[in-house]
Amino acid sequence: MTKTVACIIARTTSVRLPLKVLRSLFEQYAVIDFIIERVKKVEMINDIYICTSYEPVDDILEDVARRNGVKIYRGDPTNIIERMLSVGEIENADNLIRITGDNPFVSFEYINDQIKALVNNKLDYIRLVDVPIGATAEVMTYDALKKCSRIMNQDYSEYLMLYMFDPENFKCGVIRPLDGDFSGQSITVDTKEDLKKAKDILDSKSGGLFISLSNIVDYLMAVKRDDDRKKESGFLIKLPEGKSVTVEDFNHDMQRRKQKSVLIQV
């Protein structure tokens, strides 16, 4: 039986929306509490960690972990890979799940499928595709992440997806859970406007704490909300080493990665 550990990557430092992971989202739940409760529903996850920094500003996340009954690891403030690998070593984990702390609507209902597909197909990495930004967890093996740490510059570990979702170096899998491509939408919480949209989604749809991806997409389609950042003329997506590309070029690259990955049916 493989051991899988979820790593919720979270800090309290944020420029555009200060303390965003601690912002109230739904009833008594802050953004990070909301994520934790959803992840707890995944049967195949053995442990849940908040992966944060050792800086004093993040001390409050000790309280968050305690009240939610999850574990915490405090490591390098900028090196996400160091934190995840340390958790993997502590827990002797076979698989690790990366969940970003500003993604309250991470699709917990597909994580079991991701883990099963990773194990059964001997994959290194698997994600959902054609879903809104912020909807997918990233499931990977500990060994693959360790390999990734050796071949990339860890100064850019915030761009981990670009290194792990790389069929040239890893055996990648993708799950397409929806009919249609909704990757032009965003449900991440990075600004005050994002937080309002998240609350609007919860106010308007059934499901509450465990609202499904399909219900979220129904709402987005009904109000026809596109990711405003992608509507800006000349908007560029940042890449490692100070590089950037247009949205069109980035999407073309993502399509290439998807096509070279193993498509898993669920």
GROMACS .gro file of C-alpha atoms in nm:
model
  266
    1MET     CA    1   0.000   0.000   0.000
    2THR     CA    2   0.147   0.334  -0.102
    3LYS     CA    3   0.155   0.630   0.133
    4THR     CA    4   0.032   0.965   0.007
    5VAL     CA    5   0.079   1.296   0.186
    6ALA     CA    6  -0.091   1.623   0.093
    7CYS     CA    7   0.121   1.937   0.116
    8ILE     CA    8  -0.078   2.261   0.139
    9ILE     CA    9   0.171   2.530   0.040
   10ALA     CA   10   0.082   2.841   0.237
   11ARG     CA   11   0.233   3.159   0.376
   12THR     CA   12   0.081   3.470   0.530
   13THR     CA   13   0.290   3.706   0.320
   14SER     CA   14   0.112   3.830   0.010
   15VAL     CA   15   0.124   4.168  -0.157
   16ARG     CA   16  -0.199   4.198  -0.354
   17LEU     CA   17  -0.419   4.046  -0.083
   18PRO     CA   18  -0.243   4.055   0.256
   19LEU     CA   19  -0.305   3.750   0.478
   20LYS     CA   20  -0.514   3.595   0.200
   21VAL     CA   21  -0.504   3.239   0.337
   22LEU     CA   22  -0.654   3.368   0.664
   23ARG     CA   23  -0.934   3.566   0.500
   24SER     CA   24  -1.289   3.464   0.582
   25LEU     CA   25  -1.446   3.269   0.295
   26PHE     CA   26  -1.748   3.066   0.405
   27GLU     CA   27  -1.929   3.057   0.740
   28GLN     CA   28  -1.656   2.995   1.001
   29TYR     CA   29  -1.397   2.892   0.747
   30ALA     CA   30  -1.099   3.097   0.637
   31VAL     CA   31  -0.953   3.015   0.294
   32ILE     CA   32  -0.700   2.769   0.436
   33ASP     CA   33  -0.956   2.604   0.668
   34PHE     CA   34  -1.184   2.560   0.367
   35ILE     CA   35  -0.904   2.385   0.175
   36ILE     CA   36  -0.816   2.157   0.465
   37GLU     CA   37  -1.175   2.044   0.518
   38ARG     CA   38  -1.212   1.959   0.150
   39VAL     CA   39  -0.884   1.768   0.140
   40LYS     CA   40  -0.986   1.569   0.448
   41LYS     CA   41  -1.260   1.412   0.233
   42VAL     CA   42  -1.001   1.233   0.019
   43GLU     CA   43  -0.983   0.876   0.148
   44MET     CA   44  -0.648   0.789  -0.009
   45ILE     CA   45  -0.458   1.071   0.161
   46ASN     CA   46  -0.273   0.944   0.468
   47ASP     CA   47  -0.156   1.276   0.614
   48ILE     CA   48  -0.211   1.646   0.555
   49TYR     CA   49   0.060   1.906   0.613
   50ILE     CA   50   0.061   2.281   0.602
   51CYS     CA   51   0.398   2.354   0.441
   52THR     CA   52   0.505   2.702   0.541
   53SER     CA   53   0.816   2.896   0.635
   54TYR     CA   54   1.017   2.917   0.953
   55GLU     CA   55   0.979   3.297   0.957
   56PRO     CA   56   0.795   3.449   1.258
   57VAL     CA   57   0.530   3.601   1.033
   58ASP     CA   58   0.401   3.250   0.968
   59ASP     CA   59   0.377   3.149   1.336
   60ILE     CA   60  -0.001   3.185   1.319
   61LEU     CA   61  -0.019   2.885   1.086
   62GLU     CA   62   0.084   2.670   1.382
   63ASP     CA   63  -0.253   2.761   1.535
   64VAL     CA   64  -0.430   2.687   1.208
   65ALA     CA   65  -0.276   2.340   1.192
   66ARG     CA   66  -0.362   2.270   1.554
   67ARG     CA   67  -0.727   2.369   1.530
   68ASN     CA   68  -0.771   2.167   1.211
   69GLY     CA   69  -0.593   1.857   1.340
   70VAL     CA   70  -0.330   1.852   1.066
   71LYS     CA   71   0.048   1.857   1.072
   72ILE     CA   72   0.281   2.143   0.987
   73TYR     CA   73   0.629   2.168   0.841
   74ARG     CA   74   0.823   2.494   0.852
   75GLY     CA   75   1.111   2.531   0.615
   76ASP     CA   76   1.273   2.754   0.356
   77PRO     CA   77   1.060   3.064   0.288
   78THR     CA   78   1.111   3.052  -0.089
   79ASN     CA   79   1.195   2.690  -0.164
   80ILE     CA   80   0.870   2.496  -0.203
   81ILE     CA   81   1.055   2.183  -0.315
   82GLU     CA   82   1.262   2.177   0.005
   83ARG     CA   83   0.946   2.185   0.214
   84MET     CA   84   0.774   1.910   0.018
   85LEU     CA   85   1.077   1.681   0.007
   86SER     CA   86   1.131   1.727   0.380
   87VAL     CA   87   0.771   1.623   0.447
   88GLY     CA   88   0.816   1.324   0.216
   89GLU     CA   89   1.127   1.217   0.404
   90ILE     CA   90   0.968   1.264   0.748
   91GLU     CA   91   0.663   1.057   0.650
   92ASN     CA   92   0.846   0.807   0.428
   93ALA     CA   93   0.588   0.898   0.163
   94ASP     CA   94   0.559   0.736  -0.177
   95ASN     CA   95   0.348   1.015  -0.323
   96LEU     CA   96   0.312   1.386  -0.254
   97ILE     CA   97   0.029   1.620  -0.344
   98ARG     CA   98   0.091   1.987  -0.403
   99ILE     CA   99  -0.204   2.209  -0.316
  100THR     CA  100  -0.155   2.583  -0.325
  101GLY     CA  101  -0.297   2.779  -0.033
  102ASP     CA  102  -0.474   3.032  -0.253
  103ASN     CA  103  -0.680   2.764  -0.430
  104PRO     CA  104  -0.985   2.707  -0.207
  105PHE     CA  105  -1.173   2.525  -0.483
  106VAL     CA  106  -0.911   2.257  -0.544
  107SER     CA  107  -1.109   1.965  -0.687
  108PHE     CA  108  -1.091   1.720  -0.399
  109GLU     CA  109  -1.343   1.491  -0.570
  110TYR     CA  110  -1.083   1.386  -0.831
  111ILE     CA  111  -0.778   1.341  -0.608
  112ASN     CA  112  -0.853   0.973  -0.538
  113ASP     CA  113  -0.868   0.917  -0.915
  114GLN     CA  114  -0.539   1.099  -0.958
  115ILE     CA  115  -0.367   0.886  -0.694
  116LYS     CA  116  -0.505   0.560  -0.838
  117ALA     CA  117  -0.398   0.658  -1.188
  118LEU     CA  118  -0.050   0.758  -1.069
  119VAL     CA  119   0.001   0.420  -0.901
  120ASN     CA  120  -0.172   0.194  -1.155
  121ASN     CA  121  -0.004   0.353  -1.457
  122LYS     CA  122   0.334   0.397  -1.287
  123LEU     CA  123   0.327   0.770  -1.355
  124ASP     CA  124   0.555   1.034  -1.209
  125TYR     CA  125   0.303   1.317  -1.214
  126ILE     CA  126  -0.066   1.376  -1.283
  127ARG     CA  127  -0.301   1.675  -1.296
  128LEU     CA  128  -0.644   1.777  -1.421
  129VAL     CA  129  -0.653   1.963  -1.752
  130ASP     CA  130  -0.898   2.197  -1.925
  131VAL     CA  131  -1.023   2.308  -1.583
  132PRO     CA  132  -1.019   2.660  -1.436
  133ILE     CA  133  -0.692   2.789  -1.296
  134GLY     CA  134  -0.678   2.684  -0.931
  135ALA     CA  135  -0.894   2.374  -0.968
  136THR     CA  136  -0.635   2.099  -0.984
  137ALA     CA  137  -0.414   1.939  -0.725
  138GLU     CA  138  -0.079   1.809  -0.851
  139VAL     CA  139  -0.002   1.449  -0.755
  140MET     CA  140   0.354   1.321  -0.795
  141THR     CA  141   0.585   1.056  -0.663
  142TYR     CA  142   0.842   1.146  -0.402
  143ASP     CA  143   1.115   0.999  -0.624
  144ALA     CA  144   1.010   1.211  -0.922
  145LEU     CA  145   1.013   1.528  -0.712
  146LYS     CA  146   1.356   1.436  -0.584
  147LYS     CA  147   1.476   1.395  -0.944
  148CYS     CA  148   1.318   1.728  -1.034
  149SER     CA  149   1.503   1.898  -0.748
  150ARG     CA  150   1.831   1.784  -0.901
  151ILE     CA  151   1.765   1.906  -1.255
  152MET     CA  152   1.609   2.246  -1.184
  153ASN     CA  153   1.725   2.566  -1.019
  154GLN     CA  154   1.537   2.561  -0.689
  155ASP     CA  155   1.539   2.940  -0.680
  156TYR     CA  156   1.242   2.904  -0.913
  157SER     CA  157   1.052   2.640  -0.718
  158GLU     CA  158   0.733   2.847  -0.735
  159TYR     CA  159   0.725   2.736  -1.099
  160LEU     CA  160   0.736   2.370  -1.000
  161MET     CA  161   0.446   2.281  -1.232
  162LEU     CA  162   0.648   2.378  -1.538
  163TYR     CA  163   0.925   2.138  -1.437
  164MET     CA  164   0.714   1.844  -1.322
  165PHE     CA  165   0.451   1.864  -1.598
  166ASP     CA  166   0.721   1.789  -1.852
  167PRO     CA  167   0.670   1.469  -2.053
  168GLU     CA  168   1.026   1.496  -2.182
  169ASN     CA  169   1.163   1.425  -1.833
  170PHE     CA  170   0.874   1.257  -1.649
  171LYS     CA  171   0.594   1.015  -1.724
  172CYS     CA  172   0.299   1.252  -1.695
  173GLY     CA  173  -0.071   1.179  -1.687
  174VAL     CA  174  -0.373   1.402  -1.734
  175ILE     CA  175  -0.740   1.370  -1.645
  176ARG     CA  176  -0.997   1.572  -1.838
  177PRO     CA  177  -1.301   1.571  -1.605
  178LEU     CA  178  -1.523   1.818  -1.792
  179ASP     CA  179  -1.675   1.843  -2.138
  180GLY     CA  180  -1.512   2.153  -2.278
  181ASP     CA  181  -1.208   2.364  -2.208
  182PHE     CA  182  -1.244   2.601  -1.912
  183SER     CA  183  -0.875   2.680  -1.867
  184GLY     CA  184  -0.945   3.045  -1.953
  185GLN     CA  185  -1.129   3.081  -1.622
  186SER     CA  186  -0.970   3.138  -1.283
  187ILE     CA  187  -1.091   3.038  -0.936
  188THR     CA  188  -0.772   3.110  -0.748
  189VAL     CA  189  -0.777   3.378  -0.476
  190ASP     CA  190  -0.497   3.628  -0.526
  191THR     CA  191  -0.676   3.964  -0.508
  192LYS     CA  192  -0.967   4.129  -0.330
  193GLU     CA  193  -1.174   4.079  -0.645
  194ASP     CA  194  -1.086   3.707  -0.652
  195LEU     CA  195  -1.204   3.668  -0.293
  196LYS     CA  196  -1.534   3.836  -0.374
  197LYS     CA  197  -1.583   3.607  -0.674
  198ALA     CA  198  -1.514   3.301  -0.455
  199LYS     CA  199  -1.776   3.419  -0.206
  200ASP     CA  200  -2.021   3.486  -0.488
  201ILE     CA  201  -1.974   3.129  -0.615
  202LEU     CA  202  -2.051   2.989  -0.269
  203ASP     CA  203  -2.349   3.218  -0.221
  204SER     CA  204  -2.506   3.127  -0.553
  205LYS     CA  205  -2.455   2.750  -0.580
  206SER     CA  206  -2.552   2.451  -0.370
  207GLY     CA  207  -2.288   2.235  -0.205
  208GLY     CA  208  -2.135   2.482   0.035
  209LEU     CA  209  -1.808   2.357   0.177
  210PHE     CA  210  -1.803   2.064  -0.063
  211ILE     CA  211  -1.918   2.244  -0.376
  212SER     CA  212  -1.825   2.044  -0.684
  213LEU     CA  213  -1.615   2.150  -0.981
  214SER     CA  214  -1.913   2.108  -1.212
  215ASN     CA  215  -2.124   2.346  -1.001
  216ILE     CA  216  -1.844   2.600  -0.996
  217VAL     CA  217  -1.811   2.587  -1.374
  218ASP     CA  218  -2.189   2.618  -1.413
  219TYR     CA  219  -2.173   2.942  -1.216
  220LEU     CA  220  -1.879   3.078  -1.416
  221MET     CA  221  -2.056   3.004  -1.743
  222ALA     CA  222  -2.382   3.156  -1.624
  223VAL     CA  223  -2.220   3.489  -1.539
  224LYS     CA  224  -1.969   3.465  -1.826
  225ARG     CA  225  -1.674   3.567  -1.615
  226ASP     CA  226  -1.341   3.536  -1.789
  227ASP     CA  227  -1.008   3.571  -1.616
  228ASP     CA  228  -0.960   3.949  -1.639
  229ARG     CA  229  -0.585   3.909  -1.655
  230LYS     CA  230  -0.617   3.719  -1.981
  231LYS     CA  231  -0.834   3.990  -2.135
  232GLU     CA  232  -0.566   4.252  -2.096
  233SER     CA  233  -0.399   4.344  -2.423
  234GLY     CA  234  -0.041   4.224  -2.433
  235PHE     CA  235  -0.066   4.035  -2.103
  236LEU     CA  236   0.244   3.822  -2.043
  237ILE     CA  237   0.285   3.515  -1.825
  238LYS     CA  238   0.599   3.509  -1.613
  239LEU     CA  239   0.838   3.216  -1.645
  240PRO     CA  240   1.156   3.118  -1.456
  241GLU     CA  241   1.478   3.312  -1.501
  242GLY     CA  242   1.296   3.639  -1.566
  243LYS     CA  243   1.143   3.519  -1.892
  244SER     CA  244   0.784   3.572  -2.004
  245VAL     CA  245   0.555   3.461  -2.285
  246THR     CA  246   0.222   3.565  -2.428
  247VAL     CA  247  -0.093   3.387  -2.311
  248GLU     CA  248  -0.126   3.236  -2.659
  249ASP     CA  249   0.226   3.090  -2.651
  250PHE     CA  250   0.179   2.962  -2.297
  251ASN     CA  251  -0.146   2.787  -2.391
  252HIS     CA  252   0.022   2.634  -2.696
  253ASP     CA  253   0.296   2.495  -2.473
  254MET     CA  254   0.039   2.353  -2.229
  255GLN     CA  255  -0.140   2.186  -2.518
  256ARG     CA  256   0.187   2.024  -2.626
  257ARG     CA  257   0.244   1.891  -2.275
  258LYS     CA  258  -0.111   1.752  -2.258
  259GLN     CA  259  -0.077   1.576  -2.591
  260LYS     CA  260   0.244   1.404  -2.483
  261SER     CA  261   0.094   1.287  -2.152
  262VAL     CA  262  -0.108   0.973  -2.077
  263LEU     CA  263  -0.480   1.053  -2.091
  264ILE     CA  264  -0.661   0.884  -1.803
  265GLN     CA  265  -1.033   0.814  -1.830
  266VAL     CA  266  -1.242   0.848  -1.512
   0.00000   0.00000   0.00000
